[in-house]
mmCIF file of C-alpha atoms and ligand atoms in Angstrom:
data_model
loop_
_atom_site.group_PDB
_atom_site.id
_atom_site.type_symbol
_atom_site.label_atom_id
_atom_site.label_comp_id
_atom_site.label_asym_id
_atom_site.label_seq_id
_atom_site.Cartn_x
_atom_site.Cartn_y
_atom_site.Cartn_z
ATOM 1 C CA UNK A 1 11.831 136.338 120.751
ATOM 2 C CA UNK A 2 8.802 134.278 119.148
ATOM 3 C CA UNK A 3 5.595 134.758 120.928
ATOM 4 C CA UNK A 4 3.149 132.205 121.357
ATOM 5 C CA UNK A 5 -0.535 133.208 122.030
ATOM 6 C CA UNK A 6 -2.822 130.313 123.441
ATOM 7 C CA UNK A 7 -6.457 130.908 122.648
ATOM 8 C CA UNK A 8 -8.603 128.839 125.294
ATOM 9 C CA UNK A 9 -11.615 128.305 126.502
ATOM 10 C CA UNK A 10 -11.448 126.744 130.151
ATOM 11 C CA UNK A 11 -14.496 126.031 132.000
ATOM 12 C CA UNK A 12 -14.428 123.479 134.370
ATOM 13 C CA UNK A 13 -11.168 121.977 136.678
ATOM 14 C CA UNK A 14 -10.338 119.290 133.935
ATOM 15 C CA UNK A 15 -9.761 121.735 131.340
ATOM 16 C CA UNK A 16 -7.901 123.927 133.909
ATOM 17 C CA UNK A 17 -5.411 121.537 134.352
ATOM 18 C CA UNK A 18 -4.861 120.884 131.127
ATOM 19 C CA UNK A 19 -3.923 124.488 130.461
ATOM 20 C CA UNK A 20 -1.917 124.293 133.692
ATOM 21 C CA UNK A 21 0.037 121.793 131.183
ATOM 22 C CA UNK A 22 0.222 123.610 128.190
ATOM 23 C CA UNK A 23 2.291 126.336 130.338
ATOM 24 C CA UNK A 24 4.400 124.169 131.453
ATOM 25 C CA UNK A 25 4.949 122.631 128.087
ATOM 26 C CA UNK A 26 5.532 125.917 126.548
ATOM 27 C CA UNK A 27 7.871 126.405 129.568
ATOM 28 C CA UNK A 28 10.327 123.314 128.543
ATOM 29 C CA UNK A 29 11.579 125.458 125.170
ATOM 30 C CA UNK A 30 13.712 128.488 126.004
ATOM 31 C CA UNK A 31 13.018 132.032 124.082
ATOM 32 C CA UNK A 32 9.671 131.994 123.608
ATOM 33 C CA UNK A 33 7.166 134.428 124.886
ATOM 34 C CA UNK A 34 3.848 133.122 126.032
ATOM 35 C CA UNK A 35 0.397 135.091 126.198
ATOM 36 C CA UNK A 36 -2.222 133.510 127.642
ATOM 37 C CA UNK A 37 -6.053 134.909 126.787
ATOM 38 C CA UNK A 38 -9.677 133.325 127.160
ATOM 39 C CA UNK A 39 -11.048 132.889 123.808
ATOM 40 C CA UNK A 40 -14.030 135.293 124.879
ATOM 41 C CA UNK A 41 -11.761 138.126 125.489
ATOM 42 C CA UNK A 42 -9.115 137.366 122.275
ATOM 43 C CA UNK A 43 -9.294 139.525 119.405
ATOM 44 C CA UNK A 44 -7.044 140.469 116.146
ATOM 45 C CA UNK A 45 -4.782 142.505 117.926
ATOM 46 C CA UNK A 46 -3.158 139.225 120.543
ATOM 47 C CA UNK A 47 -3.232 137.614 116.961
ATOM 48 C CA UNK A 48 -1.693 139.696 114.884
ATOM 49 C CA UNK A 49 1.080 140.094 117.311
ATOM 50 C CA UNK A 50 1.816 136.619 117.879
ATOM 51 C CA UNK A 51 4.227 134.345 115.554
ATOM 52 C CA UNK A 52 1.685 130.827 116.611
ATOM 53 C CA UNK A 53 -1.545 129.910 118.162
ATOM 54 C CA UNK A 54 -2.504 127.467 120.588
ATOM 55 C CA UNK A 55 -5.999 126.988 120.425
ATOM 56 C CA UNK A 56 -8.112 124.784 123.137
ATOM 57 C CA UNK A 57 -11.237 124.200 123.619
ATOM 58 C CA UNK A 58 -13.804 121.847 124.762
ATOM 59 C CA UNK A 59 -16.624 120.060 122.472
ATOM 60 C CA UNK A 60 -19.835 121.044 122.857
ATOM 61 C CA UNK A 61 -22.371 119.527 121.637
ATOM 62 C CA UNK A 62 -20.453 117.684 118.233
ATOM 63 C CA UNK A 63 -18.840 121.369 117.932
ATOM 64 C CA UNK A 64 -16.290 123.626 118.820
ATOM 65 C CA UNK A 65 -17.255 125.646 122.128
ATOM 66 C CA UNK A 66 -18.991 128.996 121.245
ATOM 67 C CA UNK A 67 -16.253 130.324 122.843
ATOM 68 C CA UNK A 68 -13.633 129.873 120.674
ATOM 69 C CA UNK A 69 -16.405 130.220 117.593
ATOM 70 C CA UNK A 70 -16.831 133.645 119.188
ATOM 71 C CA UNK A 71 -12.702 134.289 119.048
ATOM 72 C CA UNK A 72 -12.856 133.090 115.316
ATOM 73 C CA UNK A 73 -15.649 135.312 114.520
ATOM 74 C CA UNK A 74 -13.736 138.282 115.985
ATOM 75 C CA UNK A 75 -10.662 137.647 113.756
ATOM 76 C CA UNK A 76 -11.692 136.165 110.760
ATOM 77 C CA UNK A 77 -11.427 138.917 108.747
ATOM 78 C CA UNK A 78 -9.681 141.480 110.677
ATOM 79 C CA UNK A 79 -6.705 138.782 110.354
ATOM 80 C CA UNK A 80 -7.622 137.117 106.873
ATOM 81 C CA UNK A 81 -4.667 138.193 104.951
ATOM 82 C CA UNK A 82 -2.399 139.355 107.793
ATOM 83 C CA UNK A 83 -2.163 135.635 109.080
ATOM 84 C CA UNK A 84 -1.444 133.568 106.448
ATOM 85 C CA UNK A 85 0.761 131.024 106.808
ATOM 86 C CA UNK A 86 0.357 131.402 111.216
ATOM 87 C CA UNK A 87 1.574 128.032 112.651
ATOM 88 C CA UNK A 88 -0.896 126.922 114.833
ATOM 89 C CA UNK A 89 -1.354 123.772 116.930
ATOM 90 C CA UNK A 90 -5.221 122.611 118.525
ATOM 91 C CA UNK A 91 -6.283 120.507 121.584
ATOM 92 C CA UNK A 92 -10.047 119.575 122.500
ATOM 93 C CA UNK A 93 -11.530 118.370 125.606
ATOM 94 C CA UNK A 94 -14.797 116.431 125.598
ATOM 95 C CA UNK A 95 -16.265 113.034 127.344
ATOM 96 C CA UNK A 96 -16.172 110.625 124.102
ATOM 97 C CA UNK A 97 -16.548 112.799 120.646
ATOM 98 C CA UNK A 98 -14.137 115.781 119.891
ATOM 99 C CA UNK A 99 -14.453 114.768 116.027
ATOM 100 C CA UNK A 100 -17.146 117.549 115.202
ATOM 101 C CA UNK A 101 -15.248 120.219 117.187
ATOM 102 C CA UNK A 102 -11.946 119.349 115.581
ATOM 103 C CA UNK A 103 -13.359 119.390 112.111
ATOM 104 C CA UNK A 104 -15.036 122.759 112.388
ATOM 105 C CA UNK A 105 -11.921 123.627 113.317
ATOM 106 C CA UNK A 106 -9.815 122.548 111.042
ATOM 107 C CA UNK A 107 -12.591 124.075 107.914
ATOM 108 C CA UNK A 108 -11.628 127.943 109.673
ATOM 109 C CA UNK A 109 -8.291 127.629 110.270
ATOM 110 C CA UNK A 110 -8.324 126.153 106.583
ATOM 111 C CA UNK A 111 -10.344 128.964 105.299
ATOM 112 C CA UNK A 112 -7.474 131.849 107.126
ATOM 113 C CA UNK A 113 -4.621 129.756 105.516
ATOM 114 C CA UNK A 114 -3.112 128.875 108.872
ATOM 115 C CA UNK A 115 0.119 126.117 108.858
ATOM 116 C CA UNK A 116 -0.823 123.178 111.509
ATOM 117 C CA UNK A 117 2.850 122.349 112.824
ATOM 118 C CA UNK A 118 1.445 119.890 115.437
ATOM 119 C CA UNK A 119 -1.134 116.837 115.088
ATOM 120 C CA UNK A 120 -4.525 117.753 116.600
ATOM 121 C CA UNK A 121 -4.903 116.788 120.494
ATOM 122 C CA UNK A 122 -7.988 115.059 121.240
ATOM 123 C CA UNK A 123 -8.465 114.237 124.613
ATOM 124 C CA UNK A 124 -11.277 112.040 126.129
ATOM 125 C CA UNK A 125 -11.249 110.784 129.803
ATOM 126 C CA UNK A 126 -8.590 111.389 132.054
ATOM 127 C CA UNK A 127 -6.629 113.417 130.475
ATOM 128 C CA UNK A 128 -3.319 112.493 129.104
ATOM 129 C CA UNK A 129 -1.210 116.064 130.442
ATOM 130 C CA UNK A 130 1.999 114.487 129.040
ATOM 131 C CA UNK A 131 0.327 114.660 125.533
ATOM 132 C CA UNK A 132 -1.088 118.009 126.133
ATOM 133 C CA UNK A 133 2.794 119.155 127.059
ATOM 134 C CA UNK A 134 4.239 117.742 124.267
ATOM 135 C CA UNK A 135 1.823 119.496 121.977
ATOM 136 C CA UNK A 136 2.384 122.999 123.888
ATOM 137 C CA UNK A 137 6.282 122.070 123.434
ATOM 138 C CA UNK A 138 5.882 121.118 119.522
ATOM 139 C CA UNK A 139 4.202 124.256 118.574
ATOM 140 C CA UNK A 140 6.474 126.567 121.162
ATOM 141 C CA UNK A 141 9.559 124.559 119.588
ATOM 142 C CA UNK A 142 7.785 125.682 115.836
ATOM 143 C CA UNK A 143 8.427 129.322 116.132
HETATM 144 C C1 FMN B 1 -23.705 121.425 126.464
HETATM 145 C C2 FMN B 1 -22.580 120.430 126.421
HETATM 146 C C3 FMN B 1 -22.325 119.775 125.251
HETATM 147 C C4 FMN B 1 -21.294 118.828 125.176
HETATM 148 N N1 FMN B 1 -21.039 118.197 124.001
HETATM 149 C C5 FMN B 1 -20.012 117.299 123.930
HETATM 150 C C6 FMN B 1 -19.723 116.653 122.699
HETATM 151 O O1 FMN B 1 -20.337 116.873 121.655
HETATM 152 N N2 FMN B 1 -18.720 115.747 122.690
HETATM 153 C C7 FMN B 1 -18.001 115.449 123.813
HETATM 154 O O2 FMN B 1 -17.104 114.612 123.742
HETATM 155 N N3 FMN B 1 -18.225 116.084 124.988
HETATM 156 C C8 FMN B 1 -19.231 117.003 125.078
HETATM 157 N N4 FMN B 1 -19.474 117.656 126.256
HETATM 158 C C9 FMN B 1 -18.596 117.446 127.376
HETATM 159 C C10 FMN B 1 -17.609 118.610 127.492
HETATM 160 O O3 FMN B 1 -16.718 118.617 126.383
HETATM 161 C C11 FMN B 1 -16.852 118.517 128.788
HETATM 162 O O4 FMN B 1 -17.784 118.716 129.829
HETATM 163 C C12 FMN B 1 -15.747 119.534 128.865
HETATM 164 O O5 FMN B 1 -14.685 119.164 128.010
HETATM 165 C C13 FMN B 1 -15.188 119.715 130.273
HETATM 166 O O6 FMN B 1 -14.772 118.467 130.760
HETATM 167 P P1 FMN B 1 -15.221 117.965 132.227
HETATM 168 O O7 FMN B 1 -16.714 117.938 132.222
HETATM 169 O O8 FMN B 1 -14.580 116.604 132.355
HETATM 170 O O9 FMN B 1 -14.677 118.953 133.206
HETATM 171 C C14 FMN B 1 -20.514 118.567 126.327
HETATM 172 C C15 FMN B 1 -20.783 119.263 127.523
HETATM 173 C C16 FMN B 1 -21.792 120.179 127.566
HETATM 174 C C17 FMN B 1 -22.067 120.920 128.848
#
């Protein structure tokens, strides 16, 4: 069965719920296995045994959160070679401006050679959950 490993890093209700959607996202497409793991406790070994990545975070501060910089630090090049070609999917979180978050991490995921097989989920005010399921869905449905 194709296992799905979302990478998140939840810290407040908003983002909570947004997770809350992502399971139940991945939940909609039958045979796939889903591991769940805060980005500060992810390292190579929930990557290397996973066949996708969901990765969420929120901005902070026109970046990524240090969080998930912290889970890409970890990996980088314990995973460099081993994860080429990993389909991946992203979603960010953050009152008006995810665009600095998303582009730092679309330059890493760029740099390990990982295939995006859903468009990047920015989400700004209330969020959209339908969206975020649909994403969760996409990549699940990718495997
Ligand atoms: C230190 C800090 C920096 C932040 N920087 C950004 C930012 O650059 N862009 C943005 O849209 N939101 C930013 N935010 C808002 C967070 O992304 C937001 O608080 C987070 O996604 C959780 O959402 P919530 O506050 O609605 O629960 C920042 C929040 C904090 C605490």
């Amino acid at each position: 069965m194709p296992r799905l490993l979302v990478v998140h890093h939840t810290p407040s209700p908003a983002l909570q719920a947004v997770l809350e959607a992502v399971r139940e996202g991945v939940a909609m497409v039958d045979d796939v296995e889903l591991t769940v793991r805060p980005a500060l406790s992810a390292g190579p070994a929930d990557l290397l045994a996973a066949d996708g990545v969901l990765l969420g975070t929120p901005a902070n501060i026109g970046y990524m959160s240090g969080a998930l910089k912290h889970f890409f630090d970890t990996v980088y090049y314990p995973c460099l070679d081993a994860t080429v070609g990993l389909k991946y999917g992203v979603y960010v979180h953050g009152n008006d401006d995810t665009a600095g978050a998303l582009t730092s991490i679309a330059k890493i995921t760029g740099a390990l050679r990982w295939k995006q097989v859903a468009a990047p989920l920015s989400i700004t005010g209330p969020a959209d959950l339908e969206a975020v399921r649909e994403l969760a869905a996409t990549v699940a449905v990718s495997l």
